[in-house]
Short mmCIF file of C-alpha atoms and ligand atoms in Angstrom, two decimals:
data_model
loop_
_atom_site.label_atom_id
_atom_site.label_comp_id
_atom_site.label_asym_id
_atom_site.label_seq_id
_atom_site.Cartn_x
_atom_site.Cartn_y
_atom_site.Cartn_z
CA UNK T 1 9.22 6.95 -33.75
CA UNK T 2 6.27 7.68 -35.93
CA UNK T 3 8.28 9.44 -38.77
CA UNK T 4 11.71 9.62 -40.24
CA UNK T 5 13.32 12.80 -38.73
CA UNK T 6 16.89 12.02 -40.07
CA UNK T 7 16.72 15.15 -42.20
CA UNK T 8 15.49 17.30 -39.47
CA UNK T 9 18.42 16.18 -37.33
CA UNK T 10 20.86 16.63 -40.12
CA UNK T 11 19.76 20.08 -40.53
CA UNK T 12 20.16 20.86 -36.95
CA UNK T 13 23.85 19.52 -37.33
CA UNK T 14 23.48 16.48 -35.16
CA UNK T 15 26.10 13.68 -35.53
CA UNK T 16 23.68 11.09 -36.84
CA UNK T 17 25.71 8.14 -35.93
CA UNK T 18 26.36 9.23 -32.34
CA UNK T 19 22.58 10.29 -32.08
CA UNK T 20 21.45 6.88 -33.24
CA UNK T 21 23.63 5.31 -30.53
CA UNK T 22 22.17 7.60 -27.88
CA UNK T 23 18.60 6.72 -29.15
CA UNK T 24 19.27 3.04 -29.03
CA UNK T 25 20.53 3.26 -25.25
CA UNK T 26 17.63 5.48 -24.33
CA UNK T 27 15.03 3.23 -25.95
CA UNK T 28 16.58 0.09 -24.19
CA UNK T 29 16.74 1.84 -20.93
CA UNK T 30 13.10 2.82 -21.24
CA UNK T 31 12.10 -0.63 -22.14
CA UNK T 32 13.90 -2.15 -19.27
CA UNK T 33 13.07 0.33 -16.66
CA UNK T 34 9.66 1.84 -17.63
CA UNK T 35 7.64 -0.66 -19.87
CA UNK T 36 8.88 -3.70 -17.47
CA UNK T 37 6.77 -2.14 -14.75
CA UNK T 38 3.51 -3.72 -13.78
CA UNK T 39 0.21 -2.13 -12.96
CA UNK T 40 0.97 1.21 -14.58
CA UNK T 41 -1.93 3.63 -15.12
CA UNK T 42 -3.35 3.64 -18.70
CA UNK T 43 -2.74 7.24 -18.81
CA UNK T 44 1.02 6.66 -18.83
CA UNK T 45 0.59 5.79 -22.42
CA UNK T 46 0.86 9.42 -23.16
CA UNK T 47 4.17 9.73 -21.54
CA UNK T 48 5.41 6.48 -23.31
CA UNK T 49 4.52 8.37 -26.47
CA UNK T 50 6.16 11.60 -25.45
CA UNK T 51 9.22 9.67 -24.66
CA UNK T 52 9.28 7.63 -27.87
CA UNK T 53 9.06 10.97 -29.73
CA UNK T 54 11.42 13.10 -27.33
CA UNK T 55 13.91 13.73 -30.20
CA UNK T 56 11.12 13.47 -32.83
CA UNK T 57 7.71 14.92 -32.85
CA UNK T 58 8.45 17.53 -30.03
CA UNK T 59 11.57 18.81 -31.93
CA UNK T 60 9.50 19.00 -35.09
CA UNK T 61 6.82 21.02 -32.93
CA UNK T 62 9.49 23.35 -31.69
CA UNK T 63 10.84 23.75 -35.38
CA UNK T 64 7.33 24.62 -36.67
CA UNK T 65 6.91 27.17 -33.82
CA UNK T 66 10.21 28.75 -34.78
CA UNK T 67 8.98 28.97 -38.53
CA UNK T 68 5.85 30.72 -37.40
CA UNK T 69 8.11 33.36 -35.68
CA UNK T 70 8.21 32.00 -32.11
CA UNK T 71 11.35 31.54 -30.02
CA UNK T 72 12.74 28.64 -28.19
CA UNK T 73 14.69 29.24 -25.02
CA UNK T 74 16.69 26.49 -23.13
CA UNK T 75 17.50 26.33 -19.41
CA UNK T 76 19.27 24.22 -16.82
CA UNK T 77 17.39 25.36 -13.78
CA UNK T 78 14.19 26.00 -12.12
CA UNK T 79 15.17 29.63 -11.32
CA UNK T 80 14.67 30.56 -14.95
CA UNK T 81 11.11 31.87 -14.73
CA UNK T 82 8.88 30.22 -17.41
CA UNK T 83 6.25 32.73 -16.71
CA UNK T 84 8.20 35.45 -18.58
CA UNK T 85 9.13 33.23 -21.53
CA UNK T 86 5.42 32.30 -21.97
CA UNK T 87 4.40 36.09 -21.81
CA UNK T 88 6.45 36.61 -24.84
CA UNK T 89 4.88 33.72 -26.63
CA UNK T 90 8.13 31.76 -26.59
CA UNK T 91 8.84 28.20 -25.44
CA UNK T 92 11.06 27.18 -22.32
CA UNK T 93 12.55 23.80 -22.58
CA UNK T 94 14.55 22.20 -19.86
CA UNK T 95 17.81 20.80 -21.33
CA UNK T 96 18.41 17.05 -20.62
CA UNK T 97 21.44 16.62 -18.45
CA UNK T 98 20.81 13.00 -17.28
CA UNK T 99 23.30 10.88 -19.11
CA UNK T 100 26.97 10.74 -19.74
CA UNK T 101 28.20 11.32 -23.26
CA UNK T 102 31.48 12.26 -24.98
CA UNK T 103 33.17 12.07 -21.47
CA UNK T 104 36.59 11.94 -23.09
CA UNK T 105 36.06 15.20 -24.90
CA UNK T 106 34.28 16.75 -21.87
CA UNK T 107 37.30 16.22 -19.64
CA UNK T 108 39.36 18.04 -21.90
CA UNK T 109 37.28 21.18 -21.08
CA UNK T 110 36.16 20.48 -17.38
CA UNK T 111 38.00 18.97 -14.40
CA UNK T 112 37.16 15.33 -13.97
CA UNK T 113 35.77 16.00 -10.48
CA UNK T 114 32.85 18.00 -11.81
CA UNK T 115 29.35 16.55 -11.25
CA UNK T 116 27.66 14.28 -13.83
CA UNK T 117 24.89 16.79 -14.38
CA UNK T 118 27.19 19.58 -15.60
CA UNK T 119 29.31 16.98 -17.63
CA UNK T 120 26.29 15.79 -19.27
CA UNK T 121 25.22 19.25 -20.61
CA UNK T 122 28.63 19.63 -22.14
CA UNK T 123 28.75 16.00 -23.41
CA UNK T 124 25.51 16.52 -25.20
CA UNK T 125 26.78 19.73 -26.92
CA UNK T 126 30.22 18.31 -27.72
CA UNK T 127 28.70 15.08 -29.11
CA UNK T 128 26.23 16.86 -31.11
CA UNK T 129 23.35 14.71 -29.94
CA UNK T 130 20.91 17.15 -28.43
CA UNK T 131 18.13 18.54 -30.79
CA UNK T 132 17.05 20.87 -27.97
CA UNK T 133 20.38 22.67 -27.57
CA UNK T 134 20.65 22.99 -31.40
CA UNK T 135 17.05 24.33 -31.68
CA UNK T 136 17.34 26.91 -28.98
CA UNK T 137 17.53 30.65 -29.86
CA UNK T 138 18.66 31.32 -26.34
CA UNK T 139 20.25 29.16 -23.62
CA UNK T 140 20.05 30.51 -20.09
CA UNK T 141 22.79 29.56 -17.71
CA UNK T 142 22.57 30.72 -13.94
CA UNK T 143 25.22 31.44 -11.24
CA UNK T 144 24.06 28.66 -8.80
CA UNK T 145 26.75 26.37 -7.58
CA UNK T 146 30.39 26.92 -8.29
CA UNK T 147 30.57 24.14 -10.84
CA UNK T 148 27.72 25.55 -13.14
CA UNK T 149 28.92 29.06 -12.59
CA UNK T 150 32.49 28.43 -13.82
CA UNK T 151 31.38 26.00 -16.52
CA UNK T 152 29.33 28.52 -18.15
CA UNK T 153 32.32 30.54 -18.96
CA UNK T 154 33.58 27.64 -20.89
CA UNK T 155 30.11 26.79 -22.32
CA UNK T 156 30.12 30.47 -23.64
CA UNK T 157 32.85 29.28 -26.14
CA UNK T 158 30.66 26.47 -27.47
CA UNK T 159 27.22 28.30 -27.29
CA UNK T 160 27.17 31.71 -28.91
CA UNK T 161 23.71 32.36 -27.70
CA UNK T 162 24.21 31.66 -24.01
CA UNK T 163 22.79 34.19 -21.48
CA UNK T 164 23.86 33.91 -18.01
CA UNK T 165 21.61 34.95 -14.97
CA UNK T 166 23.03 36.05 -11.67
CA UNK T 167 21.29 34.61 -8.61
CA UNK T 168 21.61 35.42 -4.90
CA UNK T 169 23.12 33.00 -2.41
CA UNK T 170 21.41 34.38 0.67
CA UNK T 171 17.51 34.77 1.49
CA UNK T 172 18.10 38.40 2.61
CA UNK T 173 16.58 41.73 1.54
CA UNK T 174 19.57 42.17 -0.70
CA UNK T 175 19.20 38.69 -2.08
CA UNK T 176 15.59 39.33 -3.24
CA UNK T 177 16.53 42.76 -4.74
CA UNK T 178 19.34 41.03 -6.83
CA UNK T 179 16.73 38.37 -7.98
CA UNK T 180 14.30 40.96 -8.99
CA UNK T 181 16.91 43.03 -10.87
CA UNK T 182 17.91 39.92 -12.68
CA UNK T 183 14.41 38.82 -13.64
CA UNK T 184 13.81 42.38 -14.95
CA UNK T 185 17.06 42.12 -16.91
CA UNK T 186 15.92 38.62 -18.03
CA UNK T 187 12.48 40.06 -19.16
CA UNK T 188 14.14 42.69 -21.31
CA UNK T 189 16.47 40.13 -22.94
CA UNK T 190 13.48 37.94 -23.71
CA UNK T 191 11.66 41.07 -25.20
CA UNK T 192 14.78 41.58 -27.34
CA UNK T 193 14.94 38.16 -28.56
CA UNK T 194 11.23 37.96 -29.42
CA UNK T 195 10.31 41.37 -30.27
CA UNK T 196 7.33 41.18 -28.02
CA UNK T 197 6.73 43.80 -25.38
CA UNK T 198 5.64 41.96 -22.19
CA UNK T 199 2.68 43.81 -20.71
CA UNK T 200 0.57 42.82 -17.68
CA UNK T 201 -1.99 41.09 -19.73
CA UNK T 202 0.59 38.88 -21.34
CA UNK T 203 2.40 38.26 -17.89
CA UNK T 204 -0.94 37.26 -16.29
CA UNK T 205 -1.49 34.65 -19.16
CA UNK T 206 1.98 33.31 -18.82
CA UNK T 207 1.66 33.05 -15.21
CA UNK T 208 -1.71 31.30 -15.53
CA UNK T 209 -0.38 28.59 -17.89
CA UNK T 210 2.53 27.83 -15.78
CA UNK T 211 0.47 27.70 -12.65
CA UNK T 212 -1.81 25.44 -14.25
CA UNK T 213 0.84 22.80 -14.86
CA UNK T 214 2.00 23.30 -11.33
CA UNK T 215 -1.52 22.58 -10.22
CA UNK T 216 -1.62 19.34 -12.14
CA UNK T 217 1.49 18.17 -10.60
CA UNK T 218 0.24 19.26 -7.13
CA UNK T 219 -2.88 17.07 -7.68
CA UNK T 220 -0.79 14.15 -8.82
CA UNK T 221 1.54 14.44 -5.79
CA UNK T 222 -1.45 14.49 -3.53
CA UNK T 223 -2.83 11.28 -4.66
CA UNK T 224 0.53 9.68 -4.13
CA UNK T 225 -0.30 9.95 -0.32
CA UNK T 226 -2.63 6.93 -0.77
CA UNK T 227 -1.63 3.47 0.51
CA UNK T 228 -1.39 1.47 -1.72
CA UNK T 229 0.27 4.03 -3.79
CA UNK T 230 -1.76 4.51 -6.99
CA UNK T 231 1.28 5.12 -9.27
CA UNK T 232 4.96 4.27 -8.98
CA UNK T 233 7.69 6.72 -8.15
CA UNK T 234 9.42 6.10 -11.62
CA UNK T 235 6.10 7.06 -13.38
CA UNK T 236 5.60 10.07 -11.06
CA UNK T 237 9.31 11.11 -11.77
CA UNK T 238 8.59 10.84 -15.58
CA UNK T 239 5.70 13.12 -15.26
CA UNK T 240 8.09 15.61 -13.30
CA UNK T 241 10.82 15.28 -16.12
CA UNK T 242 8.42 15.81 -19.05
CA UNK T 243 7.04 18.94 -17.12
CA UNK T 244 10.18 20.75 -18.46
CA UNK T 245 9.88 20.13 -22.06
CA UNK T 246 6.30 19.30 -23.16
CA UNK T 247 3.77 21.83 -24.38
CA UNK T 248 2.52 23.04 -21.17
CA UNK T 249 -1.14 23.09 -21.85
CA UNK T 250 -1.12 19.53 -23.45
CA UNK T 251 0.84 18.41 -20.34
CA UNK T 252 -1.56 19.78 -17.91
CA UNK T 253 -4.50 18.08 -19.62
CA UNK T 254 -2.49 14.74 -19.74
CA UNK T 255 -1.54 14.92 -16.03
CA UNK T 256 -5.03 15.76 -15.01
CA UNK T 257 -6.38 12.74 -17.01
CA UNK T 258 -3.98 10.47 -15.08
CA UNK T 259 -5.07 11.89 -11.88
CA UNK T 260 -8.76 11.13 -12.71
CA UNK T 261 -7.73 7.58 -13.35
CA UNK T 262 -5.70 7.58 -9.97
CA UNK T 263 -8.64 8.74 -8.10
CA UNK T 264 -10.71 5.72 -9.45
CA UNK T 265 -7.80 3.48 -8.44
CA UNK T 266 -7.74 4.96 -4.91
CA UNK T 267 -11.63 4.40 -4.58
CA UNK T 268 -11.03 0.80 -5.38
CA UNK T 269 -8.08 0.59 -3.29
CA UNK T 270 -6.07 -0.58 -6.22
CA UNK T 271 -2.20 0.28 -6.21
CA UNK T 272 0.77 -0.30 -8.09
CA UNK T 273 2.43 -2.19 -5.29
CA UNK T 274 0.58 -3.92 -2.32
CA UNK T 275 -0.71 -1.79 0.61
CA UNK T 276 1.93 -1.72 3.29
CA UNK T 277 4.85 -1.50 0.91
CA UNK T 278 7.68 0.60 2.59
CA UNK T 279 7.40 4.18 1.43
CA UNK T 280 10.47 6.28 0.45
CA UNK T 281 10.89 9.91 0.16
CA UNK T 282 13.80 10.73 -2.19
CA UNK T 283 15.68 14.13 -1.37
CA UNK T 284 18.55 15.77 -3.02
CA UNK T 285 19.92 16.60 -6.53
CA UNK T 286 17.69 16.87 -9.46
CA UNK T 287 17.25 13.82 -11.71
CA UNK T 288 16.89 14.80 -15.30
CA UNK T 289 16.07 12.38 -18.29
CA UNK T 290 17.15 9.73 -18.58
CA UNK T 291 18.56 9.53 -14.94
CA UNK T 292 16.40 6.81 -13.49
CA UNK T 293 19.10 4.66 -11.98
CA UNK T 294 18.44 5.08 -8.24
CA UNK T 295 14.52 5.22 -8.46
CA UNK T 296 14.81 1.86 -10.50
CA UNK T 297 17.03 0.27 -7.89
CA UNK T 298 14.51 1.50 -4.98
CA UNK T 299 11.40 0.09 -6.71
CA UNK T 300 13.08 -3.17 -7.71
CA UNK T 301 13.97 -3.66 -4.02
CA UNK T 302 10.81 -3.86 -2.53
CA UNK T 303 9.82 -0.20 -1.92
CA UNK T 304 7.75 2.53 -3.54
CA UNK T 305 8.90 6.27 -3.78
CA UNK T 306 6.03 8.62 -2.87
CA UNK T 307 7.64 11.90 -3.24
CA UNK T 308 10.79 13.72 -4.52
CA UNK T 309 12.21 16.56 -2.60
CA UNK T 310 14.13 17.79 -5.66
CA UNK T 311 13.98 20.43 -8.42
CA UNK T 312 12.63 17.59 -10.69
CA UNK T 313 9.88 17.28 -8.21
CA UNK T 314 8.29 19.33 -5.32
CA UNK T 315 11.15 21.77 -4.85
CA UNK T 316 10.77 22.83 -8.32
CA UNK T 317 6.86 22.77 -8.69
CA UNK T 318 5.55 23.66 -5.30
CA UNK T 319 4.14 27.17 -4.66
CA UNK T 320 2.11 29.11 -7.35
CA UNK T 321 2.87 32.39 -8.51
CA UNK T 322 0.16 34.89 -7.37
CA UNK T 323 -1.99 35.92 -10.32
CA UNK T 324 -3.76 38.68 -8.46
CA UNK T 325 -1.59 41.70 -9.60
CA UNK T 326 -2.68 44.12 -12.25
CA UNK T 327 0.51 45.92 -13.30
CA UNK T 328 3.79 44.62 -14.76
CA UNK T 329 5.62 45.59 -11.53
CA UNK T 330 3.11 43.67 -9.30
CA UNK T 331 3.27 40.67 -11.50
CA UNK T 332 7.04 40.68 -11.67
CA UNK T 333 7.04 40.86 -7.83
CA UNK T 334 4.83 37.92 -7.56
CA UNK T 335 7.21 35.97 -9.87
CA UNK T 336 10.19 36.99 -7.73
CA UNK T 337 8.39 36.11 -4.50
CA UNK T 338 7.54 32.60 -5.84
CA UNK T 339 10.99 31.71 -6.94
CA UNK T 340 12.77 33.07 -3.92
CA UNK T 341 11.11 30.34 -1.86
CA UNK T 342 13.04 27.68 -3.78
CA UNK T 343 15.30 26.13 -1.25
CA UNK T 344 18.12 25.11 -3.32
CA UNK T 345 21.18 23.94 -1.41
CA UNK T 346 23.06 26.82 -3.11
CA UNK T 347 21.57 29.20 -0.61
CA UNK T 348 23.26 29.79 2.79
CA UNK T 349 22.02 29.11 5.24
CA UNK T 350 19.23 26.97 4.02
CA UNK T 351 17.02 25.78 6.86
CA UNK T 352 13.79 25.72 4.74
CA UNK T 353 14.92 22.66 2.85
CA UNK T 354 15.13 20.55 6.03
CA UNK T 355 11.82 21.69 7.22
CA UNK T 356 10.37 20.78 3.83
CA UNK T 357 11.88 17.34 3.92
CA UNK T 358 10.34 16.78 7.37
CA UNK T 359 7.09 18.18 6.19
CA UNK T 360 7.15 15.89 2.99
CA UNK T 361 8.00 12.88 5.07
CA UNK T 362 4.94 13.42 7.31
CA UNK T 363 2.54 14.34 4.58
CA UNK T 364 3.43 11.34 2.19
CA UNK T 365 3.30 8.96 5.09
CA UNK T 366 6.90 7.95 4.33
CA UNK T 367 8.79 5.25 6.18
CA UNK T 368 12.18 6.47 5.41
CA UNK T 369 14.34 9.22 3.48
CA UNK T 370 16.99 8.42 0.73
CA UNK T 371 19.08 11.36 0.09
CA UNK T 372 20.52 11.37 -3.36
CA UNK T 373 23.78 13.34 -3.92
CA UNK T 374 25.62 13.45 -7.18
CA UNK T 375 29.37 12.94 -6.64
CA UNK T 376 31.42 16.12 -6.53
CA UNK T 377 28.01 18.16 -5.84
CA UNK T 378 29.33 20.28 -3.00
CA UNK T 379 26.05 22.07 -2.25
CA UNK T 380 23.86 18.98 -1.82
CA UNK T 381 26.60 16.48 -0.43
CA UNK T 382 27.61 18.95 2.26
CA UNK T 383 23.87 19.54 3.15
CA UNK T 384 23.35 15.94 3.24
CA UNK T 385 25.34 15.31 6.38
CA UNK T 386 23.51 17.84 8.73
CA UNK T 387 20.18 16.74 7.04
CA UNK T 388 20.75 13.25 7.97
CA UNK T 389 21.82 13.93 11.44
CA UNK T 390 18.66 16.07 12.01
CA UNK T 391 16.43 13.45 10.46
CA UNK T 392 17.75 10.74 12.51
CA UNK T 393 17.49 12.77 15.63
CA UNK T 394 13.84 12.69 14.78
CA UNK T 395 13.82 9.00 14.33
CA UNK T 396 13.32 9.35 10.61
CA UNK T 397 15.50 6.56 9.07
CA UNK T 398 17.74 7.99 6.54
CA UNK T 399 20.06 6.57 3.94
CA UNK T 400 22.66 8.77 2.10
CA UNK T 401 23.75 7.82 -1.41
CA UNK T 402 26.48 9.49 -3.49
CA UNK T 403 26.61 8.42 -6.96
CA UNK T 404 27.09 9.36 -10.51
CA UNK T 405 25.45 8.34 -13.91
CA UNK T 406 27.55 5.21 -14.56
CA UNK T 407 26.01 1.77 -14.00
CA UNK T 408 29.28 0.51 -12.42
CA UNK T 409 27.98 0.91 -8.90
CA UNK T 410 24.47 -0.65 -9.30
CA UNK T 411 25.15 -3.86 -7.69
CA UNK T 412 26.65 -2.10 -4.58
CA UNK T 413 23.94 0.44 -4.36
CA UNK T 414 21.17 -2.33 -4.58
CA UNK T 415 22.73 -4.15 -1.63
CA UNK T 416 22.81 -0.89 0.48
CA UNK T 417 19.11 0.07 -0.63
CA UNK T 418 17.75 -3.51 -0.01
CA UNK T 419 19.38 -3.44 3.57
CA UNK T 420 17.73 -0.16 4.20
CA UNK T 421 14.32 -1.26 3.05
CA UNK T 422 14.65 -4.40 5.23
CA UNK T 423 15.17 -2.14 8.22
CA UNK T 424 11.81 -0.22 7.41
CA UNK T 425 9.70 -3.25 7.33
S1 BJ8 E 1 17.68 25.25 -8.21
S2 BJ8 E 1 19.31 22.29 -7.61
S3 BJ8 E 1 18.14 23.15 -10.68
S4 BJ8 E 1 20.78 24.80 -9.25
S5 BJ8 E 1 24.22 18.59 -8.99
S6 BJ8 E 1 25.10 21.28 -11.04
S7 BJ8 E 1 23.90 21.97 -7.71
S8 BJ8 E 1 27.16 20.56 -8.49
S9 BJ8 E 1 21.46 21.34 -10.34
FE1 BJ8 E 1 19.97 22.66 -9.48
FE2 BJ8 E 1 18.82 25.19 -9.89
FE3 BJ8 E 1 19.60 24.43 -7.53
FE4 BJ8 E 1 17.66 23.27 -8.56
FE5 BJ8 E 1 25.67 22.03 -9.16
FE6 BJ8 E 1 25.13 19.95 -7.62
FE7 BJ8 E 1 25.85 19.54 -10.14
FE8 BJ8 E 1 23.45 20.67 -9.53
#
């Protein structure tokens, strides 16, 4: 890290000893998984810097923003519309939920058979190791899966500034009406928090900023269709993860610079792995920082990941919000329409997700699909069975992996992944 941030962390109430331990593990994991890769694009240096400063400079920036009167809002889900937050001149940060922490304490509050992602959110709070949670003026929970929905009742006792958003479970007219009502209620809450009245002009600006970062990620995704793949799945995943907490304008510029470099690579037929390397589409639960286990296993077993059908990936970033409206009503409708297309497995029925997996398989010229389910995640694991069946009926080789954040099953997973990749060759 470029500076000593210990006083800042102390002022946020972090447990410095536990936080040091977390940063040590994170730094070592990054070294072994990311920096050990070969042929990385030079532009990834930006993301290496961002990761090295993830609890340093970025937090300092947020604290400086707060000192200047701006607000910081934390979220756990892509249903929280960043456009509304930006329109109020506030900053939205995705809260990291990708590592186990303080598990013993967590299991005093939540059942053991809760998914790792939810447990991680609690562990970071209980262990006092997350400067994002501690910097946030408001944290937004959402009624998605049962695990999250019920856990927010418990989290409410730990986080006084928790705001819970209700979400529909069906893609019906009533479902859309609920989403719209909840986004209007959220807009009011954000206005109250920030003291900013969100008018059409502000909303348009917010939509523009968020659309631009989505467009940059779309450009990056498009370049991954090339063979040889110009960027590893691990590096592309990192871009999708940083999407959630970096400054959006700086993020957009940095991703576009990487895309310029990737275009030059493609012209010269340069890749990160040789042409003809088996290509994998990952599908399933989101992978938050620093959950890199499965992608690392796949890319050290002779394959390259070319796309993620995931909320930290294309499910979260595809589709732009229409910027054409001129009133708050029209622009809010556009935000609702855009988000109502997110095909999270909490929806029932959810046929759009299967169509999207098939579409991505074709577009990214994948050879096989690996479905990633977090243990105890009812929505995605239940969906993984019909998804696997439907894909195999179309001769799309599919491997279902259910795992958690521990490293205990790495050997076993590697054996299964290697056998699957061998089959694709
Ligand atoms: S829109 S995927 S970000 S809810 S892994 S906590 S589903 S038991 S994360 Fe998600 Fe929003 Fe949907 Fe996307 Fe529950 Fe499953 Fe755990 Fe999950």
